[in-house]
Every structure is written in C-alpha cells, then in structure tokens.
XYZ file of C-alpha atoms in Angstrom:
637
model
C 75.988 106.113 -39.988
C 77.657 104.670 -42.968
C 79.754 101.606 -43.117
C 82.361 103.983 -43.755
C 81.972 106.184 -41.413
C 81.763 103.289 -38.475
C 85.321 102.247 -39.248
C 86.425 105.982 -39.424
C 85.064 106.702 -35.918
C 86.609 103.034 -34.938
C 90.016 103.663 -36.576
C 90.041 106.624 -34.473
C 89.231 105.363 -31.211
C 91.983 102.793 -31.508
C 94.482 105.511 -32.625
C 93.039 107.221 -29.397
C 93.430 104.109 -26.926
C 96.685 103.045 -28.479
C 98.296 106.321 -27.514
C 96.443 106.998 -24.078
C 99.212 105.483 -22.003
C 102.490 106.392 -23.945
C 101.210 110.306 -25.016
C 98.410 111.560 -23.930
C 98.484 114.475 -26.045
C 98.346 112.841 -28.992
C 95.513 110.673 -28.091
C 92.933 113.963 -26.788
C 93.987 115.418 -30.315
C 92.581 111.878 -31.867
C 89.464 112.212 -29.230
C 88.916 116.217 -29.977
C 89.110 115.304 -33.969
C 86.434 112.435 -33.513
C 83.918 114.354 -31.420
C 84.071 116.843 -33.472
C 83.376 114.635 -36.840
C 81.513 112.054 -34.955
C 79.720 113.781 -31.706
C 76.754 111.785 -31.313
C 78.858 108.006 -31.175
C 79.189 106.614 -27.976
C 82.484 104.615 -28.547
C 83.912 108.445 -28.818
C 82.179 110.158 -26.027
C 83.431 107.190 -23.589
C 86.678 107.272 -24.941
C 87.177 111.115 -24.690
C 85.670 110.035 -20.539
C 87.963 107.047 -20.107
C 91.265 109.691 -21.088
C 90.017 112.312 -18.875
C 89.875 109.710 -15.799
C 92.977 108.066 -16.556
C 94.518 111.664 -16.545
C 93.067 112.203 -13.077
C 91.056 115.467 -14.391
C 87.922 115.398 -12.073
C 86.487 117.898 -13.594
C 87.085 117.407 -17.678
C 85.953 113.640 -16.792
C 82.647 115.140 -15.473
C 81.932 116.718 -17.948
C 82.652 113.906 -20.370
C 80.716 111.720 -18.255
C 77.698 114.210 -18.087
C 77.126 113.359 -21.573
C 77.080 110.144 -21.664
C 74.874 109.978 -18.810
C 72.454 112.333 -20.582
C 72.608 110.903 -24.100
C 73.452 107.115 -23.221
C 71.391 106.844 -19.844
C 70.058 103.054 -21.185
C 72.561 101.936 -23.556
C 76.178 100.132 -23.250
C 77.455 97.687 -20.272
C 80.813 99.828 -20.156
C 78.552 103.220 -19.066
C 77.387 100.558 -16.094
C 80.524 99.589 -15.405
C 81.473 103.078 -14.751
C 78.273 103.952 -12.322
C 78.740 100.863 -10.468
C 82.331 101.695 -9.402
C 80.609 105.501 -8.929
C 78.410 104.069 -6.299
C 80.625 102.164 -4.749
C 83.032 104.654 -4.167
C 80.334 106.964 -2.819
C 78.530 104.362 -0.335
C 82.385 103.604 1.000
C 83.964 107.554 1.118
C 85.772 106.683 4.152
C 87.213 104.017 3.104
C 88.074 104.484 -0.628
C 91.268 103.266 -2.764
C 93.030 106.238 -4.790
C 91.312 104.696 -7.818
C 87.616 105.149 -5.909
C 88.791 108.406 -4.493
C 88.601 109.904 -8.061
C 85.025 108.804 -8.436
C 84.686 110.906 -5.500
C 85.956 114.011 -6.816
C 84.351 113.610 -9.996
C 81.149 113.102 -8.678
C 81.556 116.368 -7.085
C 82.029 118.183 -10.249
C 78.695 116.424 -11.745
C 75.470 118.968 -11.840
C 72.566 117.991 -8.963
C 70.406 117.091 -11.996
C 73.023 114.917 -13.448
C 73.398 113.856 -9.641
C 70.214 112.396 -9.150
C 69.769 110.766 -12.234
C 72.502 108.710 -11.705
C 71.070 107.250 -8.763
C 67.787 106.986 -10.053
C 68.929 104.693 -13.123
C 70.868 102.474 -11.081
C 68.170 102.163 -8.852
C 65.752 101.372 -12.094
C 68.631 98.774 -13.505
C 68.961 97.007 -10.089
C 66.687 93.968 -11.341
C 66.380 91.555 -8.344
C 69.573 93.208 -6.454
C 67.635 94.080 -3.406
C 70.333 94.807 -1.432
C 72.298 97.147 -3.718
C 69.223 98.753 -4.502
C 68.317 99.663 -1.043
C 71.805 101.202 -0.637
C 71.589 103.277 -3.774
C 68.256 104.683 -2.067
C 70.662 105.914 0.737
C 72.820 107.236 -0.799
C 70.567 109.284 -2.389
C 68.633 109.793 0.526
C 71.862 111.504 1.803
C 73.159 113.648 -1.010
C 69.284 114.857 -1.817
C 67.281 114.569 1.271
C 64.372 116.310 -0.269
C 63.963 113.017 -2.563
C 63.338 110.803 0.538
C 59.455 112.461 0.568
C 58.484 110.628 -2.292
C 61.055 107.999 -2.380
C 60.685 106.620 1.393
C 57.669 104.832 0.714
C 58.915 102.787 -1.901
C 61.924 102.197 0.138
C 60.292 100.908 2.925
C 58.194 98.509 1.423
C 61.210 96.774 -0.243
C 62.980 96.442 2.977
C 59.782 95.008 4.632
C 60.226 92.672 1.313
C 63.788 92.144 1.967
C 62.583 91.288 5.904
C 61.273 88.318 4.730
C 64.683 86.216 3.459
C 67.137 88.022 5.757
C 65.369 89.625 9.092
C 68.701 90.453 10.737
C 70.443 92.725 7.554
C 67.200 94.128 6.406
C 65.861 95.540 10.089
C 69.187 96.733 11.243
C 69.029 98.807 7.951
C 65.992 100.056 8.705
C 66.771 100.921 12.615
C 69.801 102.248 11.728
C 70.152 103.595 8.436
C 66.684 104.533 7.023
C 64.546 105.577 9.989
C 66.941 108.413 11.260
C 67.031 109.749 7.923
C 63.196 110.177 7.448
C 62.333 111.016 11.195
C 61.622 114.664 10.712
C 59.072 113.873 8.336
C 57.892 110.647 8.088
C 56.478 109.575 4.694
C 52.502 108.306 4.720
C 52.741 104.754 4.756
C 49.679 102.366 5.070
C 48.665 101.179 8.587
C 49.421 97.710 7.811
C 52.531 98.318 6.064
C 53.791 101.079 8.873
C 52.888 98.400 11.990
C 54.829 95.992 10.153
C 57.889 98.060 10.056
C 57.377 99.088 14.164
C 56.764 95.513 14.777
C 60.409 94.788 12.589
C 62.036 97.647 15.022
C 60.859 96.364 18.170
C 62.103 92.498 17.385
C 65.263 94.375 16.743
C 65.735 96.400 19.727
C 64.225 93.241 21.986
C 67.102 91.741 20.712
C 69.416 94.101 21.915
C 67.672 94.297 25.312
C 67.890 91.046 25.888
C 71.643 91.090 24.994
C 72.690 94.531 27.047
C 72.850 95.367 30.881
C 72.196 99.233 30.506
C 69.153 99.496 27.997
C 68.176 103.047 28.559
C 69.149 103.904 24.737
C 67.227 100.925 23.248
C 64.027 101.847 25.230
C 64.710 105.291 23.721
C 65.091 104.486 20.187
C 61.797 101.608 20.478
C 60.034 104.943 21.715
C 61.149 107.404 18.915
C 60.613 104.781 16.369
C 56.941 104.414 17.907
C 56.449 107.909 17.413
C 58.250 108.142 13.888
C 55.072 105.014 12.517
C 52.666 106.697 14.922
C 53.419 110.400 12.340
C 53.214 108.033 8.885
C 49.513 106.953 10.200
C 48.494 110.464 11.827
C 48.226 108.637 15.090
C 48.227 111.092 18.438
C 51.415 111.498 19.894
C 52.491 109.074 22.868
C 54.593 110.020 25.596
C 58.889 110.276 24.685
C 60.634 108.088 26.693
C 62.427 108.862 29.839
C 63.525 106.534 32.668
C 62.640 109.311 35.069
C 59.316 109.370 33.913
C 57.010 107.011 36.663
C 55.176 104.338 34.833
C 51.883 105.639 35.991
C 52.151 109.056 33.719
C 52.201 106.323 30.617
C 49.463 104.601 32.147
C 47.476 107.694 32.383
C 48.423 109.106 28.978
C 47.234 105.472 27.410
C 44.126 105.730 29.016
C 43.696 109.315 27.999
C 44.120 108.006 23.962
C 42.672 104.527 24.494
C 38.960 106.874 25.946
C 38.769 109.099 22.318
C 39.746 105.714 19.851
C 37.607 103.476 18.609
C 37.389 99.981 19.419
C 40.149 98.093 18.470
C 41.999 101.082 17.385
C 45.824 100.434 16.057
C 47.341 103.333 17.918
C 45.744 101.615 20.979
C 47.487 97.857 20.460
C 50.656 99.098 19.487
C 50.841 102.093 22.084
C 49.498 99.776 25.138
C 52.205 96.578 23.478
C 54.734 98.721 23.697
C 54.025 99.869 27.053
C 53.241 96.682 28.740
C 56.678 95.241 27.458
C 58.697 98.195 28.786
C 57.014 97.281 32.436
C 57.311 93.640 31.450
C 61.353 94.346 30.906
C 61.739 96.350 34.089
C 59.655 93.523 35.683
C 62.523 90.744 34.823
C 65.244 92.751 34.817
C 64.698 93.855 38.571
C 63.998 90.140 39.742
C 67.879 89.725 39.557
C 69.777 92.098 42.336
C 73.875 91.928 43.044
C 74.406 90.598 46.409
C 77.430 89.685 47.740
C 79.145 90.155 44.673
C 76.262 87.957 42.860
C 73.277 87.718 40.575
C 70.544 87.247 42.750
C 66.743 86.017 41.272
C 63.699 87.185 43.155
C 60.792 84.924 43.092
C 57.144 85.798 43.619
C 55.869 83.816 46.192
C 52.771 83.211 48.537
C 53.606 85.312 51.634
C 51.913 84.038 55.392
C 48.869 85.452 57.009
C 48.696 86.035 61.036
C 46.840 83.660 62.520
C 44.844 84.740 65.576
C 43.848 82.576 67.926
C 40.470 85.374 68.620
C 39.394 84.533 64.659
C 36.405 82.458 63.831
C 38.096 80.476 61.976
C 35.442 81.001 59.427
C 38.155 83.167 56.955
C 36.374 84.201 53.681
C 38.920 84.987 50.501
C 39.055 88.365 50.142
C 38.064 89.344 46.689
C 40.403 92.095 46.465
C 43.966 91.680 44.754
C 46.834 90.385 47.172
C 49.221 93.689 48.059
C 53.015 93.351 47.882
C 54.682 92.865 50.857
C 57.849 95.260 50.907
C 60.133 92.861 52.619
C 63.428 94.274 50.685
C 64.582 97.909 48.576
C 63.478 96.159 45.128
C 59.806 95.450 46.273
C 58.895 98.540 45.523
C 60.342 98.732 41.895
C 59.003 95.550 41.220
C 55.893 95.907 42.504
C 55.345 98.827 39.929
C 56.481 97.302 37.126
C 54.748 93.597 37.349
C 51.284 95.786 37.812
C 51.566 98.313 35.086
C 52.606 95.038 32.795
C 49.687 93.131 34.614
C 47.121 96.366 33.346
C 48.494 96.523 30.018
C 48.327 92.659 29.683
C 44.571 92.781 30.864
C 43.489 95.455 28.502
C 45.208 93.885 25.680
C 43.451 90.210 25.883
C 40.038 92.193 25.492
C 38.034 91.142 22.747
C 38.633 93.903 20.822
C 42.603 93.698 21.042
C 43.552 90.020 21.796
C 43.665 87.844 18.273
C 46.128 91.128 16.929
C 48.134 90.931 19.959
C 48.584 87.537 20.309
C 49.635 87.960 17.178
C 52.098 90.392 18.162
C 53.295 88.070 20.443
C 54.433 85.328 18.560
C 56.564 87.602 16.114
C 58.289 89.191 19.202
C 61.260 86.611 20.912
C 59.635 87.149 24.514
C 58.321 83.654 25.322
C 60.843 83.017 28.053
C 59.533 86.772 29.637
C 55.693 85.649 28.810
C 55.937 82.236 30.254
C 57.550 83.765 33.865
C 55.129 86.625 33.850
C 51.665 84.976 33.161
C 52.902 82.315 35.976
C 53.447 85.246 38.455
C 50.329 86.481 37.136
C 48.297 83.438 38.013
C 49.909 83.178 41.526
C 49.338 86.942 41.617
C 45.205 86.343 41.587
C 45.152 82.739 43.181
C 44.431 80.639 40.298
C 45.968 77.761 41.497
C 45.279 75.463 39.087
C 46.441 77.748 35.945
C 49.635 78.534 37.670
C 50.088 74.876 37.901
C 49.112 73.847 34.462
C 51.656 76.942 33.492
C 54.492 75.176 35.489
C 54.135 72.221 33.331
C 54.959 73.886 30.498
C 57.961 76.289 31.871
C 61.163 75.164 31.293
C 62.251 75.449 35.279
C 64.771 77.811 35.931
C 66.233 75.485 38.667
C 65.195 72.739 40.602
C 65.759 74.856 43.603
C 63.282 77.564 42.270
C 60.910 74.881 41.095
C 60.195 73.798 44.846
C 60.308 77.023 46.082
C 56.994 77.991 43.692
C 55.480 74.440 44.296
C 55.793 75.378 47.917
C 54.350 78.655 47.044
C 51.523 77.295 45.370
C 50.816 74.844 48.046
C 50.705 77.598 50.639
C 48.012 79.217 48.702
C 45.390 76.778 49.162
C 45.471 78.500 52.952
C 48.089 75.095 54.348
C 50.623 73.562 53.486
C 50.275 69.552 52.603
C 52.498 67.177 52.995
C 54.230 67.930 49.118
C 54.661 71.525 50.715
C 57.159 69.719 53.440
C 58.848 67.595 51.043
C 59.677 70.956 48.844
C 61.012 72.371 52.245
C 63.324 69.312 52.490
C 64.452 69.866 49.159
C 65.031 73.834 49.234
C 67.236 73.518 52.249
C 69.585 71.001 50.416
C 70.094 73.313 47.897
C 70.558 76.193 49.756
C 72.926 79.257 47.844
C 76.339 80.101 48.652
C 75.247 83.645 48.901
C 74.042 84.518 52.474
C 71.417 87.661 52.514
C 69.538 88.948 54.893
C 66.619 88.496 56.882
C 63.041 90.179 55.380
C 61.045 92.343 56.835
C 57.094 91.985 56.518
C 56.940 88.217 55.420
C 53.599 87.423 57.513
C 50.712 89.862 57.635
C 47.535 90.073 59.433
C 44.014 90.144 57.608
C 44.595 90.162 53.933
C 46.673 88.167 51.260
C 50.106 89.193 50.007
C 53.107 88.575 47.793
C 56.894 88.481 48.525
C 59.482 88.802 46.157
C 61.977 86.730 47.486
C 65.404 86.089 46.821
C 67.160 83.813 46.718
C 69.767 83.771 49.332
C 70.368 81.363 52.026
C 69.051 83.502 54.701
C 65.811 84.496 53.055
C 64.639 81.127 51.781
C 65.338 79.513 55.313
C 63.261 81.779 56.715
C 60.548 81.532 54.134
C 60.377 77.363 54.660
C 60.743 78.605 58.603
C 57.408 80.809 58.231
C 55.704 77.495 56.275
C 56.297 75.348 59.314
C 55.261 78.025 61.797
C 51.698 78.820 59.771
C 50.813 75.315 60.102
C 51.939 74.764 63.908
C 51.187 77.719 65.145
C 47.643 77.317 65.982
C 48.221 74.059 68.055
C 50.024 76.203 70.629
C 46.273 77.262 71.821
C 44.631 73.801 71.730
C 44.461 72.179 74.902
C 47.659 69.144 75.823
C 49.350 70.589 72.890
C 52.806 68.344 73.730
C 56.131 69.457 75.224
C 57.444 68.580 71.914
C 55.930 70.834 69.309
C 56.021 73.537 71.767
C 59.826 73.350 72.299
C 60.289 72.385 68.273
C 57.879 75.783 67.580
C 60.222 77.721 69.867
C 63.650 76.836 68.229
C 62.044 77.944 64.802
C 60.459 81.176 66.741
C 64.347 82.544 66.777
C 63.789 84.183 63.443
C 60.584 85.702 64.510
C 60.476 86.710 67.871
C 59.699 90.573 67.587
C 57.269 89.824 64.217
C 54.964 87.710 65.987
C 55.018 88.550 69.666
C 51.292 86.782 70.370
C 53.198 83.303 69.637
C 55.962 83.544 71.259
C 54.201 85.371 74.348
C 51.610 81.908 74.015
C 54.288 79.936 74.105
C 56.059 81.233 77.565
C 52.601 81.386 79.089
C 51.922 77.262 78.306
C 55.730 76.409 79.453
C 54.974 78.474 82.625
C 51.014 76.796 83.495
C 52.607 73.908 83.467
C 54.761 71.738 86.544
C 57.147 70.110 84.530
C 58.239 70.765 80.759
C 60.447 68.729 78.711
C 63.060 71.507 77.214
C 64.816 68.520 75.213
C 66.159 71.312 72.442
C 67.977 73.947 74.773
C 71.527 73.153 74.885
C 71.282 72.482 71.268
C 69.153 74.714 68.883
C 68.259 77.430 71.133
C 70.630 79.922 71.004
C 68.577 83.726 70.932
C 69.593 85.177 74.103
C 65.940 86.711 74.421
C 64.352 83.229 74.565
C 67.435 81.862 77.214
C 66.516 84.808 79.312
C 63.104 84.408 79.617
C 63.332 80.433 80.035
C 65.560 81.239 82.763
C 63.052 83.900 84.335
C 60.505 81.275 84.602
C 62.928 79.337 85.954
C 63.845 81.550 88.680
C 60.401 82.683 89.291
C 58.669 79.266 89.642
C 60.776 78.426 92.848
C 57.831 78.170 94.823
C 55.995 76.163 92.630
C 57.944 73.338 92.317
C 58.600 73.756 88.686
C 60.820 71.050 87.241
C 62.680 71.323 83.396
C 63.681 68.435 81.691
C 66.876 69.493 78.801
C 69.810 67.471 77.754
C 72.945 68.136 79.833
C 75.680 70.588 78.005
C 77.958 69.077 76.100
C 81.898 69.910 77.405
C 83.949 71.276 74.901
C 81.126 72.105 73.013
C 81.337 74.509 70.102
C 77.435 74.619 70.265
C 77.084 73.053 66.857
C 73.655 71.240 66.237
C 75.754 67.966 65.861
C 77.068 68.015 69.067
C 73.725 66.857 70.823
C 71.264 64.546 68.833
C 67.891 65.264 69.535
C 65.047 62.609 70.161
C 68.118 59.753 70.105
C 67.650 56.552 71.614
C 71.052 56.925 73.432
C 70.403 60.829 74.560
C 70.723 61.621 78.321
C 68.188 63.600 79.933
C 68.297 65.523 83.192
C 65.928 66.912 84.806
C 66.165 70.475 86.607
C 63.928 71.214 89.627
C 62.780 74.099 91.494
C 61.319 71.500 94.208
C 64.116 71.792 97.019
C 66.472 73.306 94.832
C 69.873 72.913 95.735
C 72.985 74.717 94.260
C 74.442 72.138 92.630
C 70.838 72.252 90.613
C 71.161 76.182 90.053
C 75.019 75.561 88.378
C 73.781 73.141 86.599
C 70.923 74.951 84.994
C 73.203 78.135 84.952
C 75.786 76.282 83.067
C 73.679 75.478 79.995
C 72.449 78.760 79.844
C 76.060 80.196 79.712
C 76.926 77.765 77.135
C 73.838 78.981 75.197
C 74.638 82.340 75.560
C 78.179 81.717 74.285
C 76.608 80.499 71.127
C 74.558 83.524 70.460
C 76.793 84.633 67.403
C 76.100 81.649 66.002
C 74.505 81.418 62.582
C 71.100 81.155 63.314
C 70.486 80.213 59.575
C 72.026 77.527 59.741
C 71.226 76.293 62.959
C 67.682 76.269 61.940
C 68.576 74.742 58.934
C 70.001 71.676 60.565
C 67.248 71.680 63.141
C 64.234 71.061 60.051
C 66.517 68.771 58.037
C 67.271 66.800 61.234
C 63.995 66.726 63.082
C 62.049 66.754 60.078
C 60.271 63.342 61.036
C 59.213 64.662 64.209
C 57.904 67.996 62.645
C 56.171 65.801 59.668
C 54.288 64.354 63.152
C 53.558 67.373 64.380
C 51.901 68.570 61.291
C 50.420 65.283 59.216
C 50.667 62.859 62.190
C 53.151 60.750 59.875
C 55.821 58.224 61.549
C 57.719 56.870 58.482
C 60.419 58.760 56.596
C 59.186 61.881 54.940
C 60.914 61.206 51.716
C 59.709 57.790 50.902
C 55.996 59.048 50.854
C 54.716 59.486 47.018
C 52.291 62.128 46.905
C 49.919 61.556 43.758
C-alpha cells in the first residue's frame, strides 16, 4: 500500500471514529466506503467491528469480528484486547455487566469454526499465564466437549505443573472443574503422570474429610476419581463406593485384582492405599462416640485374662492375634475397620509395595491418623517395646489418655508393675465429667483381647478396678492370705460380682473357714446389697461356731460417704461382733450397719470405688509390691 493510500484509509477511519458517537450513520457510510476501497486493512475492518459493538448489533459485530479473527488471528494488541474481554465475559455468564453481556450475544452469532479458534489462539498467546490458560481450556472444554479428547492431556499436565506453586487453586480445579468434565471418557495419560493427579485428588478430598462430620460424598468422589485414573491407564475396574457396602466385599475384590497383577503392580498400590485409608478413616472417626451430650474418645487398650486358680501357671503366649472384646455398640464397627486398615497396611509394607507407599504417605496430611494407628497396631500384636518407642514420638492426646495406654502397655507384659499403679493414681484424678456406663466383657478366660474403651468416668474406673483385681486376685487362694486384702479385694469386687463369680465365691468361702475376720471396710465402702446379704448369711449361719466380725461401728447421721469413716486410721474405733453367746444387743448392732449399708445402695458405686483406691492406695501398693512409703514419691527408672 502506497504512502498515499495509508493516509487515505487513515483519513477515513478518523472521519469514521469522529462521527461514531454523534451520527452513526454517517460514520458506517465512511466504514462501508473504506472497506470497499481498502478491504484487506485492518485499521478498517476493526473500525467497521468497533461501530457495530458500540451500536449493540450482535450479530453485524460478528460478522465484523469473524474477519478479523480469520485474517488478523496474530496481528494487532487491539484484536487481543477484544478476545480478552470475550473470554472474560464467557468464563463469568452469570455474572456479566451489560457491556460483557454483549460479548455474550455476539459470541453466539460467531460460526463453531470461528468458535474454537478463538479459544485456541488465546490459549497459544497465554505465554506464562497459567492460570488464564487453564480457564480458556474450560471454557472450551464446555462449549466443544468433543475437543477435551485431544486437549485433556495437555490440560492435565499443566495443572499438575501449576500443582507445584499453588496446590490448593490448582487441585480444586482439577476435582472440581476438569475431572467431571472428562469422566465419561477419560483421556490416556501416562501412569506416572495419571497417579500423580489421583494422588493430587486424594490430598484434596483428605482435606475435606478431615474438615467435615458427614463424609459420605468425599469418599464418593475419592472413589469415582479412582476409577476416572484407573480408565486413563486401562487399569481393571475397582469396586464404586457405597457406605452400605461391608468392608470385606473390597477386601475380597482387592485380593481378586492384587492375584492376576504383577508384582508391584500400580493398580495394586493405589487400589489397596485407597482402601486401607477409607478403613483407616472409619477407624478414627468411630473412636469418638456422643455421650451424654459429648465427644467421647475410645482407646485401645490391653483387656484382663481370667485367672484360674486350677491353671499351671505355666501360661504360654498364644501365637494367634488378640480378638476384640465387644464391651460396647461401637466395638463392632471398630473392630472392622482397624483390621481391614491393619490388612491393607500389611500388604502394602511388602517389598514389592513399601518404598512407593511410603512415599504415598508423606504427600498425604495423615501423620496424626498414622501415628495413632501404627501405635494401636503395635499394642494390637504385643510389641511392647515398638508401641513404646511409638509413644515417644506421639504428640499425647492428653495426659489422661497417656496413662491410660502406659497402663495398657504395662498390663501386657502379663502384670502390672508398680508404674502401672502410679498411672492408676493418675487416671482417677483426672477422671471426665461425662459418666458412662459399665462394659460388658472386659476380662476373658484363655486367650488375649482388646477393649476399646472410652473414656467416661465409669468405664475407666472400672478398667484401673480390673488392673488391681488381676494382680490380687490370685492371693485369695494362697494360704494366710490377710483379712486385709481380702476385705480391700471385696470392696473392688462390687463392679464385678456376676463377671467373675469363682472370686467372689473364693472370697465368702475364706471369710467363712475362718473364726474371726476383720471386716474393717463394711460400714464404709461396701455398699452392693448382694455382698451385705451374704456377709450377713454367714453371719447368721455361723452361730454355732462362734464366729466373731471385727467392722467399724456406723457412723450416726451418716450419709454413707467414704469420708465419713477413715479406714486403717490411727484414731478409728473398732468393734467386734460375735456369734459366741450372742446377745441382742450384738444382733442390733450388727443389723444396724447392715441397714445403713443397705440405705446406701444407690450410691455411686463409681465413685465410691474411686475414693476407696485413691485413699487406700498405700495399703493396696502393700498388697501388691509389698511397699510402705508413699506411692507417689517412688521414681520408677
């Protein structure tokens, strides 16, 4: 084009722009006359655009714009300008200004070819926008969803890319935006690249777990997403998700896939990963229980074995794996869950899976899950001394729960020491508001076992109850086993009377052999009307044998509170009760305490026993370690 003819089409431009605002009409017959002399100049074509969009013509503008797309697609900042605002107007329809809201209805009238392009140059002039570009991808992913079978790929890979400076935008794109749009057919990616991107999904969705009470819908995504990497690599299909679905079908289905791979196979880590921390997350989540109107934690813990006085004494560790004791509703639930996590965890630290899933684990925020489950697991399968390097390295939860699993872990050496008593101590003054109830199944004959116990007052005084009892019970049967621990063993027997009825039936048969017994605990801490009846059976039946009781006289007035009467005081009264020559004043007397035992029976027995170990806890530390000074200033090392 000629000097000339530059400041011709120029001259008429600026006629053009100088008369869009105050007549249009004028200015299009400028525009018309300098496409027409002039139709391959941009400065025209955008001009004849520019008074088609100020004139709010959709569909004269796209045309005009068609053009300059076609024959300007790398040329002139203004042309940018223009597809910039495009886009923007398109990735925000809902939301749009009336100025944006035109590039809306233009866009409409542009051809599919013209379309596409569009998106595909701004995608190719991006430079280092990463961002922009990925949203120019969706966008075209939306209006042409045939494109997203050769465009995911490259897609995917920069938002991996874009993982790497901000995690948080770039995987909720992905979860969100990207992966439902591609999930009816998945692009072929490259195993590495594809695992990185399920890997991305799952940190994501952990996140949201850990942040969320009902998680059903996270679990369900993390399970379609596995499905949607498991298509790009041709992997076998695993299992959908479905909370109704038992853990064991998984299991079985896992199995099934892990039997026809080959070692170390992909689909293997990532299906068993996934499936070990679904059990690990219904694991944690179930060790917390409302109560009372509060969060409860359970705690795994060491439960009690039987001891019979017609063993050998000659036990043998059983090699088998403990059972669960199902002492409340949730043992069940958690049972499940801590073993299918336990399988998964033991396949996966194989030699052909470990270094890529320990991997695994240190890009997934689960240490505070790992760390409470591998210390369950070591207490699961006795190793003592793992369990207790583990604790070392926990952050404890709470003091309280910190002596409860030391206690725990001294109960598994087969009895408890002397640190076991001093946790007891220290559990009982920091006993929960929340009261609970009593469990079922806490001691068991012939084989090892686990409790999940929570932690309630109730519960945890009659776990420290059933520590004292394991390691007193035996000296019932030895021969001139003292008044004492008898009557100290009997007070704690209140919480146990119908699980162990060999004890209790041991103890009744040594008070009764003998002629005299010192009952120095009954008008204080015995308060089970079962025990007062049969106390006062032997009573009544030993008239002819000149049976005498020794017991502390009832207090008058007394509520019946533990306080009332101290026990083993250098100032406490004793009186002792004959049957030799009874008279009545003897029987009243005798008959007296028992009423005023038996008006305490709705008493809390909790903490009755409570006071009783926290109180007489020098004279139970003699019973057990044949210790005289003060429990707490002993130093165990």
């Amino acid at each position: 084009m000629t000097n000339s003819s530059e400041e011709n089409e120029l001259y008429m431009v600026k006629q053009a722009q100088s008369l869009r605002k105050s007549d249009p009409c004028a200015a299009k017959a400028w525009i018309i006359t300098a496409k027409t002399l002039y139709p391959a100049a941009f400065n025209v074509q955008y001009e004849a655009y520019l008074l088609e969009r100020d004139g709010k013509n959709y569909e004269e503008a796209a045309k005009c714009f068609s053009v300059i797309a076609t024959n300007f697609p790398n040329q002139n900042s203004e042309l940018w300008q223009e597809i910039n605002s495009l886009t923007n107007a398109l990735r925000n329809e809902n939301e749009n200004t009336p100025e944006q809201d035109f590039y809306v209805k233009m866009y409409k009238h542009l051809t599919p070819e013209v379309q596409h392009n569009i998106f595909m140059h701004t995608i190719n002039h991006s430079g280092d926008n990463l961002e922009q570009c990925i949203y120019i991808y969706l966008l075209m992913f939306n209006k042409f969803p045939k494109s997203a079978v050769t465009q995911a790929p490259r897609l995917l890979e920069m938002l991996a890319e874009g993982m790497k400076t901000d995690p948080d935008l770039y995987q909720r794109i992905l979860v969100e935006e990207v992966l439902p749009m591609i999930q009816n057919k998945p692009p072929e990616l490259s195993p590495a690249l594809a695992c990185r991107l399920y890997t991305s999904s799952l940190e994501y969705y952990l996140r949201q777990i850990m942040d969320e009470s009902d998680t059903a819908d996270a679990w369900k995504n993390i399970f379609k997403v596995l499905m949607i990497c498991g298509q790009m690599m041709g992997w076998e299909p695993f299992l959908p998700f479905s909370k109704h679905v038992n853990q064991n079908v998984y299991w079985e289905k896992l199995v099934d896939i892990l039997s026809g791979s080959p070692a170390g196979s992909s689909q293997v880590l990532f299906y068993a990963t996934t499936l070990f921390i679904y059990s690990l997350h219904g694991y944690i989540r179930n060790c917390k229980l409302r109560i009372e109107d509060a969060d409860v934690s359970h705690v795994l813990v060491e439960g009690f074995m039987e001891w019979t006085p017609d063993g050998d004494g000659s036990e043998v560790p059983s090699m088998e794996p403990p059972k669960f004791s199902l002492t409340t509703p949730l043992s069940p639930e958690l049972s499940k869950a801590f073993l299918h996590a336990a399988q998964c965890w033991q396949l996966l630290n194989t030699d052909q899976f470990q270094r890529d899933f320990s991997q695994l684990m240190l890009a997934l925020p689960l240490a505070p899950w790992i760390s409470r489950f591998l210390f369950d697991l070591a207490i699961y399968f006795g190793h003592r001394d793992e369990a207790n390097k583990l604790m070392s390295d926990m952050t404890p939860q709470s003091s309280l729960v910190q002596s409860l699993q030391i206690l725990s872990l001294n109960l598994m050496q087969g009895s408890m020491t002397l640190q076991g008593f001093q946790c007891i101590l220290k559990i009982l003054s920091e006993l929960p508001a929340t009261q609970g109830q009593l469990l079922d199944n806490m001691a068991l004959k012939s084989h090892r076992h686990m409790v999940f116990l929570p932690l309630t007052r109730s519960a945890l005084v009659q776990y420290c109850v059933g520590a004292i009892i394991s390691r007193l019970s035996r000296k019932v049967y030895e021969p001139g086993c003292p008044d004492r621990l008898i009557c100290d063993l009997l007070v704690l027997q209140q919480l146990n009377l119908l699980n162990d009825v060999l004890l209790t039936q041991q103890i009744f048969n040594v008070i009764k052999q003998r002629k005299s017994f010192n009952l120095r605990t009954l008008s204080t801490y015995i308060i089970a009307i079962d025990v007062i009846e049969e106390l006062s059976f032997i009573w009544n039946s030993q008239q002819e044998d000149n049976f005498e009781l020794t017991s502390s006289p009832p207090t008058s007035g007394s509520s019946g509170a533990p306080t009332a009467v101290t026990p083993g005081a250098s100032g406490a009264q004793t009186r002792r009760i004959g049957t030799r020559g009874a008279d009545k004043g003897a029987r009243d007397e005798f008959k007296a305490i028992t009423r005023q035992q038996i008006g305490r029976c709705n008493e809390n027995v909790i903490t009755l026993l409570a006071n009783f170990i926290s109180q007489e806890h020098l004279m139970l530390a003699q019973h057990i370690f044949g210790i005289t000074q003060p429990v707490e200033t002993i130093v165990i090392k």
